[in-house]
């Protein structure tokens, strides 16, 4: 029981968000109102409020169904496996994708969480490509398999669909993945293979010799030779100085 409570606590942000957008849709249905005017209307000051409200609004049940599952699945994966960057990444994708729609989209009301969904998909994919560890690559491959075909939504091939939201979310997701690519999770830290090694051993080659490029090894050899010549010159200078002093005595 406690494990379930712990799991729900970890994924509470995407879970509560999905529950909230369903509550809004149910309210619209029961009250007989349409809240589309709270969506994003590009390049109009009154449309700025849609950056916050647009992902909470949907046209119909089919629209909200198509967004709910990926929001919950990808949002939960993000919260479980990328704890250090999950919340801030989600917020950036949410706000910046909406702002991009306000800047560049067609003059019409844009509603729905599909921009956030596309942002999460591209974030998951590019995080795997940029971090290149086993966990991130596996999650990226799972995302590709689960959401293959979503790339068709990046083009204006269906009337009434905000392809601008999809494209904006995708670009913002890539940007956010790149922004946090060096923020390593605890389980991604590579252990030091030499931490328990006996330091008294004589090493004939440097430990990282095979990790260096040929150019790096040549540069280090040149620097070592330069240092050796400087040391020989200094020894010769001291010998000459001592010889001169002895002659004067």
PDB file of C-alpha atoms in Angstrom:
ATOM      1  CA  UNK A   1       0.000   0.000   0.000  1.00  0.00           C
ATOM      2  CA  UNK A   2       2.762   2.417   0.900  1.00  0.00           C
ATOM      3  CA  UNK A   3       4.480   1.709  -2.437  1.00  0.00           C
ATOM      4  CA  UNK A   4       1.336   2.759  -4.293  1.00  0.00           C
ATOM      5  CA  UNK A   5       1.089   5.923  -2.244  1.00  0.00           C
ATOM      6  CA  UNK A   6       4.731   6.657  -2.961  1.00  0.00           C
ATOM      7  CA  UNK A   7       4.179   6.110  -6.700  1.00  0.00           C
ATOM      8  CA  UNK A   8       1.129   8.388  -6.779  1.00  0.00           C
ATOM      9  CA  UNK A   9       3.082  11.037  -4.914  1.00  0.00           C
ATOM     10  CA  UNK A  10       5.859  10.948  -7.509  1.00  0.00           C
ATOM     11  CA  UNK A  11       3.494  11.299 -10.472  1.00  0.00           C
ATOM     12  CA  UNK A  12       1.062  13.696  -8.834  1.00  0.00           C
ATOM     13  CA  UNK A  13       1.771  16.586 -11.224  1.00  0.00           C
ATOM     14  CA  UNK A  14       0.771  14.837 -14.485  1.00  0.00           C
ATOM     15  CA  UNK A  15      -1.986  12.935 -12.678  1.00  0.00           C
ATOM     16  CA  UNK A  16      -3.567  16.064 -11.203  1.00  0.00           C
ATOM     17  CA  UNK A  17      -3.173  17.907 -14.499  1.00  0.00           C
ATOM     18  CA  UNK A  18      -5.044  15.197 -16.417  1.00  0.00           C
ATOM     19  CA  UNK A  19      -7.762  15.069 -13.747  1.00  0.00           C
ATOM     20  CA  UNK A  20      -8.112  18.840 -13.947  1.00  0.00           C
ATOM     21  CA  UNK A  21      -8.515  18.996 -17.741  1.00  0.00           C
ATOM     22  CA  UNK A  22     -11.165  16.281 -17.484  1.00  0.00           C
ATOM     23  CA  UNK A  23     -12.947  18.309 -14.803  1.00  0.00           C
ATOM     24  CA  UNK A  24     -12.962  21.309 -17.132  1.00  0.00           C
ATOM     25  CA  UNK A  25     -14.387  19.250 -19.996  1.00  0.00           C
ATOM     26  CA  UNK A  26     -17.083  17.769 -17.752  1.00  0.00           C
ATOM     27  CA  UNK A  27     -17.973  21.271 -16.518  1.00  0.00           C
ATOM     28  CA  UNK A  28     -18.329  22.515 -20.104  1.00  0.00           C
ATOM     29  CA  UNK A  29     -20.575  19.552 -20.937  1.00  0.00           C
ATOM     30  CA  UNK A  30     -22.785  19.847 -17.851  1.00  0.00           C
ATOM     31  CA  UNK A  31     -23.036  23.651 -17.829  1.00  0.00           C
ATOM     32  CA  UNK A  32     -23.471  23.872 -21.586  1.00  0.00           C
ATOM     33  CA  UNK A  33     -20.693  26.432 -21.999  1.00  0.00           C
ATOM     34  CA  UNK A  34     -17.714  26.657 -24.321  1.00  0.00           C
ATOM     35  CA  UNK A  35     -14.479  28.125 -22.972  1.00  0.00           C
ATOM     36  CA  UNK A  36     -12.585  28.273 -26.244  1.00  0.00           C
ATOM     37  CA  UNK A  37     -12.280  32.067 -25.932  1.00  0.00           C
ATOM     38  CA  UNK A  38      -9.699  31.425 -23.206  1.00  0.00           C
ATOM     39  CA  UNK A  39      -7.386  29.782 -25.720  1.00  0.00           C
ATOM     40  CA  UNK A  40      -4.360  31.353 -27.375  1.00  0.00           C
ATOM     41  CA  UNK A  41      -5.125  34.037 -29.938  1.00  0.00           C
ATOM     42  CA  UNK A  42      -1.825  34.901 -31.636  1.00  0.00           C
ATOM     43  CA  UNK A  43      -0.348  38.389 -31.392  1.00  0.00           C
ATOM     44  CA  UNK A  44      -3.316  39.808 -29.489  1.00  0.00           C
ATOM     45  CA  UNK A  45      -2.762  40.946 -25.922  1.00  0.00           C
ATOM     46  CA  UNK A  46      -6.017  39.322 -24.873  1.00  0.00           C
ATOM     47  CA  UNK A  47      -4.773  36.037 -26.303  1.00  0.00           C
ATOM     48  CA  UNK A  48      -1.819  35.871 -23.922  1.00  0.00           C
ATOM     49  CA  UNK A  49      -4.021  34.343 -21.217  1.00  0.00           C
ATOM     50  CA  UNK A  50      -4.315  31.303 -23.441  1.00  0.00           C
ATOM     51  CA  UNK A  51      -0.672  30.428 -22.741  1.00  0.00           C
ATOM     52  CA  UNK A  52      -1.848  29.394 -19.277  1.00  0.00           C
ATOM     53  CA  UNK A  53      -5.384  28.177 -20.053  1.00  0.00           C
ATOM     54  CA  UNK A  54      -5.144  26.684 -23.540  1.00  0.00           C
ATOM     55  CA  UNK A  55      -3.734  23.242 -22.518  1.00  0.00           C
ATOM     56  CA  UNK A  56      -6.665  22.860 -20.115  1.00  0.00           C
ATOM     57  CA  UNK A  57      -9.296  23.293 -22.843  1.00  0.00           C
ATOM     58  CA  UNK A  58     -10.409  20.830 -25.532  1.00  0.00           C
ATOM     59  CA  UNK A  59     -12.937  20.810 -28.371  1.00  0.00           C
ATOM     60  CA  UNK A  60     -14.597  17.488 -27.594  1.00  0.00           C
ATOM     61  CA  UNK A  61     -14.193  14.110 -25.909  1.00  0.00           C
ATOM     62  CA  UNK A  62     -12.099  12.687 -28.739  1.00  0.00           C
ATOM     63  CA  UNK A  63      -9.710  15.614 -28.415  1.00  0.00           C
ATOM     64  CA  UNK A  64      -9.247  15.156 -24.664  1.00  0.00           C
ATOM     65  CA  UNK A  65      -8.936  11.352 -24.989  1.00  0.00           C
ATOM     66  CA  UNK A  66      -6.111  11.682 -27.520  1.00  0.00           C
ATOM     67  CA  UNK A  67      -4.132  13.984 -25.211  1.00  0.00           C
ATOM     68  CA  UNK A  68      -4.810  12.419 -21.806  1.00  0.00           C
ATOM     69  CA  UNK A  69      -2.943   9.121 -22.246  1.00  0.00           C
ATOM     70  CA  UNK A  70       0.369  10.585 -23.503  1.00  0.00           C
ATOM     71  CA  UNK A  71       0.197  13.369 -20.915  1.00  0.00           C
ATOM     72  CA  UNK A  72      -0.158  10.841 -18.113  1.00  0.00           C
ATOM     73  CA  UNK A  73       2.311   8.281 -19.471  1.00  0.00           C
ATOM     74  CA  UNK A  74       5.101  10.601 -20.595  1.00  0.00           C
ATOM     75  CA  UNK A  75       4.616  12.971 -17.674  1.00  0.00           C
ATOM     76  CA  UNK A  76       4.863  10.058 -15.235  1.00  0.00           C
ATOM     77  CA  UNK A  77       7.979   8.659 -16.939  1.00  0.00           C
ATOM     78  CA  UNK A  78       9.572  12.094 -16.736  1.00  0.00           C
ATOM     79  CA  UNK A  79       8.789  12.420 -13.020  1.00  0.00           C
ATOM     80  CA  UNK A  80       9.991   8.894 -12.193  1.00  0.00           C
ATOM     81  CA  UNK A  81      13.228   8.737 -14.175  1.00  0.00           C
ATOM     82  CA  UNK A  82      14.347  12.375 -14.426  1.00  0.00           C
ATOM     83  CA  UNK A  83      13.591  13.708 -10.958  1.00  0.00           C
ATOM     84  CA  UNK A  84      16.134  16.533 -11.019  1.00  0.00           C
ATOM     85  CA  UNK A  85      14.780  18.205 -14.158  1.00  0.00           C
ATOM     86  CA  UNK A  86      11.226  16.869 -14.497  1.00  0.00           C
ATOM     87  CA  UNK A  87       9.208  19.706 -12.964  1.00  0.00           C
ATOM     88  CA  UNK A  88      11.166  22.584 -14.480  1.00  0.00           C
ATOM     89  CA  UNK A  89      11.219  20.844 -17.886  1.00  0.00           C
ATOM     90  CA  UNK A  90       7.447  20.322 -17.777  1.00  0.00           C
ATOM     91  CA  UNK A  91       6.857  23.983 -16.879  1.00  0.00           C
ATOM     92  CA  UNK A  92       9.178  25.238 -19.636  1.00  0.00           C
ATOM     93  CA  UNK A  93       7.477  23.037 -22.242  1.00  0.00           C
ATOM     94  CA  UNK A  94       4.032  24.117 -21.029  1.00  0.00           C
ATOM     95  CA  UNK A  95       4.688  27.863 -21.101  1.00  0.00           C
ATOM     96  CA  UNK A  96       7.209  28.245 -23.917  1.00  0.00           C
ATOM     97  CA  UNK A  97       5.269  26.128 -26.410  1.00  0.00           C
ATOM     98  CA  UNK A  98       2.202  28.288 -25.763  1.00  0.00           C
ATOM     99  CA  UNK A  99       4.185  31.487 -26.120  1.00  0.00           C
ATOM    100  CA  UNK A 100       5.610  30.258 -29.436  1.00  0.00           C
ATOM    101  CA  UNK A 101       2.083  29.635 -30.702  1.00  0.00           C
ATOM    102  CA  UNK A 102       1.106  33.174 -29.644  1.00  0.00           C
ATOM    103  CA  UNK A 103       4.056  34.562 -31.607  1.00  0.00           C
ATOM    104  CA  UNK A 104       3.869  32.570 -34.846  1.00  0.00           C
ATOM    105  CA  UNK A 105       0.542  30.760 -35.296  1.00  0.00           C
ATOM    106  CA  UNK A 106      -2.422  31.638 -37.492  1.00  0.00           C
ATOM    107  CA  UNK A 107      -4.909  34.234 -36.181  1.00  0.00           C
ATOM    108  CA  UNK A 108      -7.425  31.856 -34.596  1.00  0.00           C
ATOM    109  CA  UNK A 109      -8.126  30.435 -31.149  1.00  0.00           C
ATOM    110  CA  UNK A 110      -5.735  27.559 -30.379  1.00  0.00           C
ATOM    111  CA  UNK A 111      -6.744  25.184 -27.589  1.00  0.00           C
ATOM    112  CA  UNK A 112      -5.680  21.770 -26.330  1.00  0.00           C
ATOM    113  CA  UNK A 113      -2.702  20.131 -24.630  1.00  0.00           C
ATOM    114  CA  UNK A 114      -1.289  18.645 -27.824  1.00  0.00           C
ATOM    115  CA  UNK A 115       1.552  21.183 -27.822  1.00  0.00           C
ATOM    116  CA  UNK A 116       2.596  19.905 -24.405  1.00  0.00           C
ATOM    117  CA  UNK A 117       2.256  16.301 -25.617  1.00  0.00           C
ATOM    118  CA  UNK A 118       4.520  16.919 -28.603  1.00  0.00           C
ATOM    119  CA  UNK A 119       6.937  18.724 -26.299  1.00  0.00           C
ATOM    120  CA  UNK A 120       7.113  15.700 -23.994  1.00  0.00           C
ATOM    121  CA  UNK A 121       7.604  13.297 -26.907  1.00  0.00           C
ATOM    122  CA  UNK A 122      10.470  15.294 -28.404  1.00  0.00           C
ATOM    123  CA  UNK A 123      11.974  15.901 -24.945  1.00  0.00           C
ATOM    124  CA  UNK A 124      12.012  12.171 -24.200  1.00  0.00           C
ATOM    125  CA  UNK A 125      13.488  11.337 -27.599  1.00  0.00           C
ATOM    126  CA  UNK A 126      16.199  13.995 -27.585  1.00  0.00           C
ATOM    127  CA  UNK A 127      17.121  13.401 -23.951  1.00  0.00           C
ATOM    128  CA  UNK A 128      18.030   9.859 -24.993  1.00  0.00           C
ATOM    129  CA  UNK A 129      20.018  11.090 -27.971  1.00  0.00           C
ATOM    130  CA  UNK A 130      21.894  13.726 -25.974  1.00  0.00           C
ATOM    131  CA  UNK A 131      22.600  11.806 -22.762  1.00  0.00           C
ATOM    132  CA  UNK A 132      23.342   8.487 -24.479  1.00  0.00           C
ATOM    133  CA  UNK A 133      23.149   6.281 -21.426  1.00  0.00           C
ATOM    134  CA  UNK A 134      21.266   2.998 -21.326  1.00  0.00           C
ATOM    135  CA  UNK A 135      18.257   4.297 -19.402  1.00  0.00           C
ATOM    136  CA  UNK A 136      17.699   7.352 -21.591  1.00  0.00           C
ATOM    137  CA  UNK A 137      18.167   5.427 -24.834  1.00  0.00           C
ATOM    138  CA  UNK A 138      15.695   2.704 -23.789  1.00  0.00           C
ATOM    139  CA  UNK A 139      13.089   5.313 -22.801  1.00  0.00           C
ATOM    140  CA  UNK A 140      13.648   7.162 -26.078  1.00  0.00           C
ATOM    141  CA  UNK A 141      13.161   3.959 -28.090  1.00  0.00           C
ATOM    142  CA  UNK A 142       9.975   3.149 -26.161  1.00  0.00           C
ATOM    143  CA  UNK A 143       8.698   6.648 -26.960  1.00  0.00           C
ATOM    144  CA  UNK A 144       9.416   6.174 -30.665  1.00  0.00           C
ATOM    145  CA  UNK A 145       7.560   2.849 -30.701  1.00  0.00           C
ATOM    146  CA  UNK A 146       4.559   4.101 -28.710  1.00  0.00           C
ATOM    147  CA  UNK A 147       4.077   7.381 -30.578  1.00  0.00           C
ATOM    148  CA  UNK A 148       5.162   6.512 -34.113  1.00  0.00           C
ATOM    149  CA  UNK A 149       3.042   8.486 -36.552  1.00  0.00           C
ATOM    150  CA  UNK A 150       2.782  11.599 -34.394  1.00  0.00           C
ATOM    151  CA  UNK A 151       5.204  13.342 -36.773  1.00  0.00           C
ATOM    152  CA  UNK A 152       2.330  13.649 -39.268  1.00  0.00           C
ATOM    153  CA  UNK A 153       0.776  16.241 -36.987  1.00  0.00           C
ATOM    154  CA  UNK A 154       3.690  18.607 -37.613  1.00  0.00           C
ATOM    155  CA  UNK A 155       2.294  19.524 -41.032  1.00  0.00           C
ATOM    156  CA  UNK A 156      -0.903  21.431 -41.919  1.00  0.00           C
ATOM    157  CA  UNK A 157      -2.658  18.375 -43.332  1.00  0.00           C
ATOM    158  CA  UNK A 158      -5.899  18.443 -41.321  1.00  0.00           C
ATOM    159  CA  UNK A 159      -8.351  21.304 -41.070  1.00  0.00           C
ATOM    160  CA  UNK A 160      -9.162  22.517 -37.567  1.00  0.00           C
ATOM    161  CA  UNK A 161      -5.975  21.056 -36.053  1.00  0.00           C
ATOM    162  CA  UNK A 162      -3.360  23.418 -34.591  1.00  0.00           C
ATOM    163  CA  UNK A 163      -0.271  22.003 -36.280  1.00  0.00           C
ATOM    164  CA  UNK A 164       1.528  25.131 -35.047  1.00  0.00           C
ATOM    165  CA  UNK A 165       1.056  23.902 -31.472  1.00  0.00           C
ATOM    166  CA  UNK A 166       2.521  20.536 -32.411  1.00  0.00           C
ATOM    167  CA  UNK A 167       5.527  22.090 -34.143  1.00  0.00           C
ATOM    168  CA  UNK A 168       6.112  24.609 -31.338  1.00  0.00           C
ATOM    169  CA  UNK A 169       5.935  21.886 -28.697  1.00  0.00           C
ATOM    170  CA  UNK A 170       8.388  19.731 -30.628  1.00  0.00           C
ATOM    171  CA  UNK A 171      10.930  22.540 -30.973  1.00  0.00           C
ATOM    172  CA  UNK A 172      10.581  23.568 -27.325  1.00  0.00           C
ATOM    173  CA  UNK A 173      10.981  19.935 -26.241  1.00  0.00           C
ATOM    174  CA  UNK A 174      14.275  19.691 -28.150  1.00  0.00           C
ATOM    175  CA  UNK A 175      15.453  22.994 -26.659  1.00  0.00           C
ATOM    176  CA  UNK A 176      14.581  21.876 -23.119  1.00  0.00           C
ATOM    177  CA  UNK A 177      16.313  18.505 -23.551  1.00  0.00           C
ATOM    178  CA  UNK A 178      19.457  20.303 -24.730  1.00  0.00           C
ATOM    179  CA  UNK A 179      19.194  22.771 -21.831  1.00  0.00           C
ATOM    180  CA  UNK A 180      19.356  20.012 -19.211  1.00  0.00           C
ATOM    181  CA  UNK A 181      21.468  17.408 -21.031  1.00  0.00           C
ATOM    182  CA  UNK A 182      24.305  17.786 -18.510  1.00  0.00           C
ATOM    183  CA  UNK A 183      22.089  17.613 -15.415  1.00  0.00           C
ATOM    184  CA  UNK A 184      22.821  14.008 -14.524  1.00  0.00           C
ATOM    185  CA  UNK A 185      20.477  11.917 -12.405  1.00  0.00           C
ATOM    186  CA  UNK A 186      21.834   9.928  -9.453  1.00  0.00           C
ATOM    187  CA  UNK A 187      21.415   6.613 -11.281  1.00  0.00           C
ATOM    188  CA  UNK A 188      23.304   7.993 -14.297  1.00  0.00           C
ATOM    189  CA  UNK A 189      26.523   8.734 -12.408  1.00  0.00           C
ATOM    190  CA  UNK A 190      29.285   6.449 -13.695  1.00  0.00           C
ATOM    191  CA  UNK A 191      31.283   4.719 -10.918  1.00  0.00           C
ATOM    192  CA  UNK A 192      35.045   5.279 -10.837  1.00  0.00           C
ATOM    193  CA  UNK A 193      36.619   1.925 -11.848  1.00  0.00           C
ATOM    194  CA  UNK A 194      39.878   2.880 -10.123  1.00  0.00           C
ATOM    195  CA  UNK A 195      38.435   3.919  -6.769  1.00  0.00           C
ATOM    196  CA  UNK A 196      39.544   0.713  -4.998  1.00  0.00           C
ATOM    197  CA  UNK A 197      42.804   0.232  -6.876  1.00  0.00           C
ATOM    198  CA  UNK A 198      46.100  -0.076  -5.046  1.00  0.00           C
ATOM    199  CA  UNK A 199      47.864   3.236  -5.702  1.00  0.00           C
ATOM    200  CA  UNK A 200      51.296   1.665  -5.020  1.00  0.00           C
ATOM    201  CA  UNK A 201      51.186  -0.262  -8.304  1.00  0.00           C
ATOM    202  CA  UNK A 202      53.589   0.824 -11.032  1.00  0.00           C
ATOM    203  CA  UNK A 203      51.656   1.961 -14.101  1.00  0.00           C
ATOM    204  CA  UNK A 204      53.488   1.664 -17.416  1.00  0.00           C
ATOM    205  CA  UNK A 205      50.666   3.418 -19.255  1.00  0.00           C
ATOM    206  CA  UNK A 206      48.332   6.146 -18.058  1.00  0.00           C
ATOM    207  CA  UNK A 207      44.907   4.876 -17.077  1.00  0.00           C
ATOM    208  CA  UNK A 208      43.119   7.033 -19.617  1.00  0.00           C
ATOM    209  CA  UNK A 209      45.600   6.458 -22.455  1.00  0.00           C
ATOM    210  CA  UNK A 210      43.027   4.704 -24.650  1.00  0.00           C
ATOM    211  CA  UNK A 211      40.373   7.360 -23.985  1.00  0.00           C
ATOM    212  CA  UNK A 212      42.520  10.101 -25.544  1.00  0.00           C
ATOM    213  CA  UNK A 213      42.667  10.998 -29.209  1.00  0.00           C
ATOM    214  CA  UNK A 214      45.864  10.738 -31.231  1.00  0.00           C
ATOM    215  CA  UNK A 215      46.116  14.526 -31.340  1.00  0.00           C
ATOM    216  CA  UNK A 216      45.826  14.725 -27.526  1.00  0.00           C
ATOM    217  CA  UNK A 217      48.595  12.145 -27.071  1.00  0.00           C
ATOM    218  CA  UNK A 218      50.878  13.977 -29.521  1.00  0.00           C
ATOM    219  CA  UNK A 219      50.219  17.258 -27.725  1.00  0.00           C
ATOM    220  CA  UNK A 220      51.053  15.726 -24.336  1.00  0.00           C
ATOM    221  CA  UNK A 221      54.273  14.197 -25.758  1.00  0.00           C
ATOM    222  CA  UNK A 222      55.338  17.561 -27.172  1.00  0.00           C
ATOM    223  CA  UNK A 223      54.624  19.304 -23.880  1.00  0.00           C
ATOM    224  CA  UNK A 224      56.616  16.655 -21.976  1.00  0.00           C
ATOM    225  CA  UNK A 225      59.575  17.031 -24.375  1.00  0.00           C
ATOM    226  CA  UNK A 226      59.411  20.812 -24.054  1.00  0.00           C
ATOM    227  CA  UNK A 227      59.470  20.507 -20.267  1.00  0.00           C
ATOM    228  CA  UNK A 228      62.419  18.087 -20.461  1.00  0.00           C
ATOM    229  CA  UNK A 229      64.434  20.526 -22.598  1.00  0.00           C
ATOM    230  CA  UNK A 230      63.638  23.357 -20.196  1.00  0.00           C
ATOM    231  CA  UNK A 231      64.841  21.241 -17.272  1.00  0.00           C
ATOM    232  CA  UNK A 232      68.108  20.379 -19.099  1.00  0.00           C
ATOM    233  CA  UNK A 233      68.668  24.040 -19.925  1.00  0.00           C
ATOM    234  CA  UNK A 234      68.125  25.001 -16.290  1.00  0.00           C
ATOM    235  CA  UNK A 235      70.590  22.323 -15.106  1.00  0.00           C
ATOM    236  CA  UNK A 236      73.174  23.559 -17.611  1.00  0.00           C
ATOM    237  CA  UNK A 237      72.640  27.137 -16.494  1.00  0.00           C
ATOM    238  CA  UNK A 238      73.209  26.161 -12.859  1.00  0.00           C
ATOM    239  CA  UNK A 239      76.373  24.245 -13.767  1.00  0.00           C
ATOM    240  CA  UNK A 240      77.750  27.235 -15.665  1.00  0.00           C
ATOM    241  CA  UNK A 241      76.894  29.509 -12.777  1.00  0.00           C
ATOM    242  CA  UNK A 242      78.568  27.253 -10.244  1.00  0.00           C
ATOM    243  CA  UNK A 243      81.627  26.892 -12.516  1.00  0.00           C
ATOM    244  CA  UNK A 244      81.917  30.680 -12.866  1.00  0.00           C
ATOM    245  CA  UNK A 245      81.701  31.154  -9.130  1.00  0.00           C
ATOM    246  CA  UNK A 246      84.439  28.577  -8.507  1.00  0.00           C
ATOM    247  CA  UNK A 247      86.743  30.296 -11.045  1.00  0.00           C
ATOM    248  CA  UNK A 248      86.371  33.625  -9.298  1.00  0.00           C
ATOM    249  CA  UNK A 249      87.260  32.084  -5.929  1.00  0.00           C
TER     250      UNK A 249
END
